């Protein structure tokens, strides 16, 4: 029998300092997340310099806690996986330098991981039998992609946002109706009390073959609606605004991902990223998927938002393909999917 591969993974690309121990890419022994949300909430979004400082304060105990919870010592670890992009450069550097220090001192392989590949890989943890090919919808605060995953490490980007990410649109609209940061979960909750057909917000469509997204026009439409109501002293029903906005987002995400499945003759959709926790998106995809004989998979909410377990899973598949990074690996804030 092959030896188990235990990876210590580190994630610090945005406002979560996280470390995890993952065995063979699918089994999570620990998954520690230190969130900075309460600090950034006061500013209505992530402040990059503050994020870097908070990562420095947290990284040591987060890694120690991950090892402790896994009941392992550093010597038991086979490789160190770490996010090196995309993300905030100062934030990425904290996790990366820490991981490089560990890899050098322990003489263990270092595996640089693309954060988006990490989000996709969260599905391998949740669904133990999941194997490519499948279509993945990655929807987070910073990214919106439809990816055709042909094989491990083989990604074809079918569609992406031309402006705001889906989560970013949620956060901006939430701020406009006074819900605070992060807005996604709050809009999700408030929408349940509203009428999704109350206000007809626009859906951006490009030409027939293009499966890209645009959410900035939708965000502006919501802001214009709120201004108009305000100027004519009409009362705004925030639950209706939330539900109608959410419907517009969920409709385009669902349509484009289903079109991709048809185009690629694939019968599995995996969703990933913070917005993959969204209840309307899950329900709509399951319903529309069922009509087409397509199975829809999603990770537990703790694996949707930023975490290191997903990085440990992606690192394992890189490691198995022999992709080990050198110790001069640098942070790449704009790292593209599939790029190394
Ligand atoms: O993946 P993530 O933790 O960070 C990035 O890599 O960007 O995603 C965070 C984003 C935020 O924009 C947050 O508002 C959104 O995910 N989010 C949600 C929900 N939970 C988190 N959006 C919609 N509905 C949710 N339930
Ligand atoms: Zn993320």
Coordinates of C-alpha atoms and ligand atoms in Angstrom, one line a residue:
X1 CA 0.0 0.0 0.0
X2 CA 1.2 3.5 -0.8
X3 CA 2.3 5.8 2.1
X4 CA -0.2 8.4 3.1
X5 CA 0.8 12.0 2.1
X6 CA 0.3 14.5 4.9
X7 CA 0.3 18.1 3.8
X8 CA 0.5 21.1 6.1
X9 CA -1.2 23.9 4.1
X10 CA -1.2 27.7 4.7
X11 CA -3.6 30.3 3.3
X12 CA -3.3 34.1 3.8
X13 CA -4.4 35.6 0.5
X14 CA -7.0 38.0 1.8
X15 CA -8.5 38.4 5.3
X16 CA -8.3 34.9 6.7
X17 CA -5.2 33.4 8.2
X18 CA -5.6 29.7 7.9
X19 CA -3.7 26.4 8.3
X20 CA -4.7 22.8 7.8
X21 CA -3.4 19.3 7.7
X22 CA -4.8 17.2 4.8
X23 CA -4.1 13.6 4.1
X24 CA -4.0 12.4 0.4
X25 CA -5.9 15.5 -0.7
X26 CA -9.2 14.4 0.6
X27 CA -9.1 13.8 4.4
X28 CA -8.9 16.8 6.7
X29 CA -7.2 16.3 10.0
X30 CA -7.4 19.9 11.0
X31 CA -8.7 23.2 9.5
X32 CA -8.0 26.3 11.6
X33 CA -9.2 29.7 10.4
X34 CA -8.5 33.0 12.0
X35 CA -10.9 35.5 10.5
X36 CA -10.2 39.3 10.4
X37 CA -13.8 40.1 9.4
X38 CA -14.6 42.0 12.7
X39 CA -11.7 44.4 12.1
X40 CA -12.4 45.1 8.4
X41 CA -16.1 45.4 9.0
X42 CA -15.5 48.9 10.5
X43 CA -14.1 50.0 7.1
X44 CA -16.7 48.3 4.9
X45 CA -14.2 46.1 3.2
X46 CA -10.7 44.6 3.5
X47 CA -7.9 47.1 4.2
X48 CA -4.8 45.4 2.7
X49 CA -2.1 46.9 5.1
X50 CA -4.2 45.9 8.1
X51 CA -4.7 42.4 6.7
X52 CA -0.9 41.9 6.3
X53 CA -0.3 43.0 9.9
X54 CA -3.0 40.8 11.3
X55 CA -1.7 37.8 9.3
X56 CA 1.7 38.3 11.0
X57 CA 0.1 38.3 14.4
X58 CA -1.9 35.1 13.8
X59 CA 0.2 32.9 11.6
X60 CA 2.3 31.3 14.3
X61 CA -0.6 30.1 16.5
X62 CA -2.8 29.2 13.6
X63 CA -0.1 26.8 12.2
X64 CA 0.6 25.4 15.7
X65 CA -3.1 24.9 16.3
X66 CA -3.5 23.0 13.0
X67 CA -0.6 20.6 13.9
X68 CA -2.0 20.2 17.5
X69 CA -5.5 19.4 16.3
X70 CA -4.1 16.9 13.8
X71 CA -2.1 15.4 16.6
X72 CA 1.1 15.7 14.5
X73 CA 4.5 17.3 14.7
X74 CA 6.3 19.1 12.0
X75 CA 8.5 16.0 11.4
X76 CA 5.4 14.0 10.5
X77 CA 4.5 16.3 7.6
X78 CA 5.5 15.3 4.0
X79 CA 5.2 18.7 2.3
X80 CA 4.2 22.3 2.9
X81 CA 1.4 23.7 0.6
X82 CA 0.9 27.4 0.4
X83 CA -1.2 29.9 -1.5
X84 CA 1.1 32.2 -3.6
X85 CA -1.6 34.0 -5.7
X86 CA -3.9 35.5 -6.6
X87 CA -4.6 37.8 -3.7
X88 CA -3.3 40.8 -1.8
X89 CA 0.5 40.9 -2.2
X90 CA 1.3 41.8 1.4
X91 CA -1.1 39.3 2.8
X92 CA 0.2 36.5 0.5
X93 CA 3.8 37.2 1.4
X94 CA 3.1 36.5 5.1
X95 CA 1.9 32.9 4.5
X96 CA 4.4 32.3 1.7
X97 CA 7.5 33.5 3.7
X98 CA 6.3 31.4 6.7
X99 CA 5.9 28.3 4.5
X100 CA 9.3 28.8 2.8
X101 CA 10.9 29.1 6.2
X102 CA 9.3 25.8 7.3
X103 CA 10.2 24.0 4.1
X104 CA 13.8 25.2 4.3
X105 CA 14.3 24.4 7.9
X106 CA 12.6 21.0 7.7
X107 CA 14.0 20.1 4.2
X108 CA 10.5 19.3 3.0
X109 CA 9.0 20.1 -0.4
X110 CA 7.3 23.4 -0.9
X111 CA 4.2 23.4 -3.1
X112 CA 2.9 26.8 -4.3
X113 CA -0.9 26.7 -4.8
X114 CA -3.2 28.9 -6.9
X115 CA -6.0 30.1 -4.6
X116 CA -8.7 29.5 -7.2
X117 CA -7.5 26.0 -7.7
X118 CA -7.8 25.7 -4.0
X119 CA -11.4 26.8 -4.0
X120 CA -12.1 24.2 -6.8
X121 CA -10.4 21.5 -4.8
X122 CA -12.6 22.0 -1.8
X123 CA -15.0 19.8 -3.7
X124 CA -12.5 16.9 -3.6
X125 CA -12.6 17.0 0.2
X126 CA -16.4 17.1 0.3
X127 CA -17.1 14.6 -2.4
X128 CA -14.6 11.7 -1.9
X129 CA -15.4 10.1 -5.2
X130 CA -15.4 13.2 -7.3
X131 CA -13.0 13.0 -10.3
X132 CA -12.6 15.3 -13.3
X133 CA -14.1 16.0 -15.8
X134 CA -16.6 18.4 -14.4
X135 CA -17.6 22.1 -14.7
X136 CA -16.8 24.3 -11.8
X137 CA -18.4 27.6 -11.0
X138 CA -16.0 29.6 -8.8
X139 CA -17.8 32.5 -7.2
X140 CA -16.0 34.4 -4.4
X141 CA -15.4 37.9 -3.2
X142 CA -12.6 38.5 -5.7
X143 CA -13.3 36.0 -8.6
X144 CA -16.1 34.7 -10.8
X145 CA -15.1 31.9 -13.2
X146 CA -16.7 29.1 -15.1
X147 CA -14.0 26.5 -15.5
X148 CA -14.1 23.2 -17.4
X149 CA -11.8 20.9 -15.4
X150 CA -10.7 18.3 -17.9
X151 CA -8.3 16.6 -15.5
X152 CA -6.4 17.3 -12.3
X153 CA -4.4 20.6 -13.0
X154 CA -6.0 21.0 -16.4
X155 CA -8.3 24.0 -16.4
X156 CA -10.1 25.7 -19.3
X157 CA -11.7 29.0 -18.4
X158 CA -15.0 29.2 -20.2
X159 CA -16.3 32.4 -18.7
X160 CA -15.3 35.1 -16.3
X161 CA -16.4 38.4 -15.0
X162 CA -15.5 41.5 -17.0
X163 CA -15.7 43.8 -13.9
X164 CA -17.0 43.1 -10.4
X165 CA -16.9 39.6 -8.9
X166 CA -20.2 38.1 -7.8
X167 CA -19.3 38.4 -4.1
X168 CA -18.1 41.9 -4.6
X169 CA -21.5 42.8 -6.1
X170 CA -23.2 41.2 -3.1
X171 CA -21.0 43.2 -0.7
X172 CA -21.5 46.5 -2.5
X173 CA -25.3 46.1 -2.7
X174 CA -25.4 45.1 0.9
X175 CA -23.5 48.2 1.9
X176 CA -26.0 50.4 -0.1
X177 CA -29.0 49.0 1.8
X178 CA -27.2 49.3 5.1
X179 CA -26.4 45.6 5.8
X180 CA -22.7 45.9 6.4
X181 CA -19.7 43.7 5.5
X182 CA -19.6 40.9 4.3
X183 CA -22.8 41.4 2.6
X184 CA -23.4 38.0 0.9
X185 CA -24.7 36.1 3.8
X186 CA -26.9 39.0 4.9
X187 CA -28.5 39.5 1.5
X188 CA -29.0 35.7 1.4
X189 CA -30.9 35.8 4.7
X190 CA -32.9 39.0 4.0
X191 CA -33.9 37.8 0.5
X192 CA -36.0 35.1 2.1
X193 CA -38.4 37.8 3.4
X194 CA -38.6 39.6 0.0
X195 CA -40.2 39.2 -3.4
X196 CA -37.6 38.3 -6.0
X197 CA -39.8 39.5 -8.8
X198 CA -40.6 42.9 -7.2
X199 CA -38.0 44.9 -9.1
X200 CA -36.7 44.0 -12.6
X201 CA -32.9 44.5 -12.4
X202 CA -30.9 43.9 -15.6
X203 CA -29.0 40.8 -16.6
X204 CA -25.9 41.4 -18.6
X205 CA -25.7 39.2 -21.7
X206 CA -22.9 39.2 -24.2
X207 CA -23.2 37.5 -27.6
X208 CA -24.6 34.0 -27.7
X209 CA -21.2 32.1 -27.5
X210 CA -19.7 34.3 -24.8
X211 CA -20.3 33.0 -21.2
X212 CA -18.6 36.0 -19.5
X213 CA -20.3 37.9 -16.7
X214 CA -20.7 41.6 -15.8
X215 CA -22.1 42.6 -12.4
X216 CA -21.2 46.3 -12.3
X217 CA -24.2 47.3 -14.4
X218 CA -26.5 45.4 -12.0
X219 CA -24.9 47.1 -9.0
X220 CA -25.4 50.5 -10.6
X221 CA -29.0 49.6 -11.4
X222 CA -29.6 48.9 -7.7
X223 CA -27.9 52.2 -6.7
X224 CA -30.0 54.1 -9.2
X225 CA -33.1 52.5 -8.0
X226 CA -32.3 53.4 -4.4
X227 CA -31.5 57.0 -5.4
X228 CA -34.7 57.3 -7.4
X229 CA -36.8 56.0 -4.5
X230 CA -35.0 58.4 -2.2
X231 CA -35.5 61.5 -4.4
X232 CA -39.2 60.8 -4.7
X233 CA -39.5 60.1 -1.0
X234 CA -40.8 56.6 -1.6
X235 CA -40.1 53.9 1.0
X236 CA -37.7 51.2 0.0
X237 CA -38.4 47.6 0.8
X238 CA -34.9 46.3 1.4
X239 CA -35.9 42.7 1.4
X240 CA -37.4 43.1 -2.1
X241 CA -34.2 44.9 -3.3
X242 CA -32.1 42.1 -1.8
X243 CA -34.2 39.3 -3.3
X244 CA -34.5 40.9 -6.8
X245 CA -30.8 41.6 -6.9
X246 CA -30.0 38.1 -5.8
X247 CA -32.3 36.7 -8.5
X248 CA -30.5 38.6 -11.2
X249 CA -27.1 37.3 -10.0
X250 CA -28.3 33.7 -9.6
X251 CA -30.1 33.7 -13.0
X252 CA -27.0 34.6 -15.0
X253 CA -24.7 32.3 -13.0
X254 CA -27.1 29.4 -13.5
X255 CA -27.8 30.0 -17.2
X256 CA -24.1 30.3 -18.1
X257 CA -22.9 27.2 -16.1
X258 CA -25.7 25.1 -17.5
X259 CA -24.8 26.3 -21.1
X260 CA -21.2 25.2 -20.4
X261 CA -22.3 21.7 -19.4
X262 CA -24.3 21.4 -22.6
X263 CA -21.3 22.7 -24.6
X264 CA -18.9 20.3 -23.0
X265 CA -21.3 17.4 -22.6
X266 CA -20.6 17.2 -18.9
X267 CA -23.2 16.1 -16.3
X268 CA -21.5 17.3 -13.1
X269 CA -21.3 20.9 -11.8
X270 CA -19.2 21.7 -8.7
X271 CA -19.5 25.1 -7.1
X272 CA -16.8 26.8 -5.1
X273 CA -15.9 30.0 -3.3
X274 CA -17.7 32.1 -0.7
X275 CA -20.8 32.7 -2.8
X276 CA -21.2 28.9 -3.3
X277 CA -22.8 29.0 0.2
X278 CA -25.6 31.1 -1.2
X279 CA -28.9 29.2 -0.7
X280 CA -30.7 30.7 -3.8
X281 CA -27.7 29.7 -6.0
X282 CA -27.6 26.2 -4.6
X283 CA -31.4 25.7 -5.0
X284 CA -31.6 27.2 -8.4
X285 CA -28.7 25.2 -9.8
X286 CA -30.0 21.9 -8.2
X287 CA -33.5 22.6 -9.8
X288 CA -32.2 23.6 -13.2
X289 CA -29.5 20.9 -13.2
X290 CA -32.1 18.2 -12.4
X291 CA -34.2 19.2 -15.4
X292 CA -31.1 18.6 -17.6
X293 CA -29.8 15.4 -15.8
X294 CA -26.9 17.4 -14.3
X295 CA -25.7 16.7 -10.8
X296 CA -24.8 19.7 -8.7
X297 CA -22.1 19.4 -6.0
X298 CA -21.0 21.9 -3.4
X299 CA -18.8 21.9 -0.4
X300 CA -19.9 22.6 3.2
X301 CA -19.9 26.3 3.9
X302 CA -16.7 26.1 6.0
X303 CA -14.9 24.8 2.8
X304 CA -16.5 27.5 0.6
X305 CA -15.0 30.6 2.2
X306 CA -11.3 30.9 2.4
X307 CA -9.6 28.1 4.3
X308 CA -6.4 26.1 4.1
X309 CA -7.9 22.6 3.8
X310 CA -8.7 23.4 0.2
X311 CA -5.1 24.5 -0.3
X312 CA -3.9 21.2 1.2
X313 CA -6.1 19.3 -1.3
X314 CA -4.8 21.2 -4.3
X315 CA -1.2 20.9 -3.1
X316 CA -1.6 17.1 -2.9
X317 CA -2.6 16.8 -6.5
X318 CA 0.2 19.1 -7.6
X319 CA 2.6 17.0 -5.5
X320 CA 1.4 13.8 -7.1
X321 CA 2.1 15.3 -10.5
X322 CA 5.6 16.2 -9.4
X323 CA 5.0 19.9 -9.2
X324 CA 7.3 21.1 -6.4
X325 CA 8.1 24.8 -6.1
X326 CA 11.6 26.2 -5.6
X327 CA 12.4 28.2 -2.5
X328 CA 12.6 31.5 -4.5
X329 CA 8.8 31.2 -5.2
X330 CA 7.4 34.7 -5.1
X331 CA 3.9 35.9 -4.4
X332 CA 1.9 36.6 -7.6
X333 CA -1.1 38.8 -6.8
X334 CA -2.5 38.4 -10.4
X335 CA -1.8 34.7 -10.8
X336 CA -4.0 33.2 -13.5
X337 CA -5.7 29.9 -13.3
X338 CA -3.6 27.1 -14.7
X339 CA -0.5 29.3 -14.7
X340 CA 2.6 28.3 -12.6
Ligands
LIG1 O1 -14.1 32.8 -1.1 P1 -14.2 33.9 -0.1 O2 -14.1 33.6 1.3 O3 -13.1 35.0 -0.4 C1 -12.5 35.3 -1.6 O4 -11.6 34.5 -2.1 O5 -12.9 36.3 -2.2 O6 -15.5 34.7 -0.5 C2 -16.0 35.8 0.2 C3 -17.3 36.3 -0.5 C4 -17.8 37.6 0.1 O7 -18.0 38.5 -1.0 C5 -19.1 37.2 0.8 O8 -20.0 38.3 0.8 C6 -19.5 36.1 -0.1 O9 -18.3 35.4 -0.4 N1 -20.5 35.2 0.5 C7 -21.8 35.0 0.1 C8 -22.4 34.1 1.0 N2 -21.4 33.8 2.0 C9 -20.3 34.4 1.7 N3 -22.4 35.5 -0.9 C10 -23.7 35.2 -1.1 N4 -24.4 34.4 -0.3 C11 -23.8 33.8 0.8 N5 -24.4 33.0 1.6
LIG2 ZN1 -11.1 32.8 -1.8

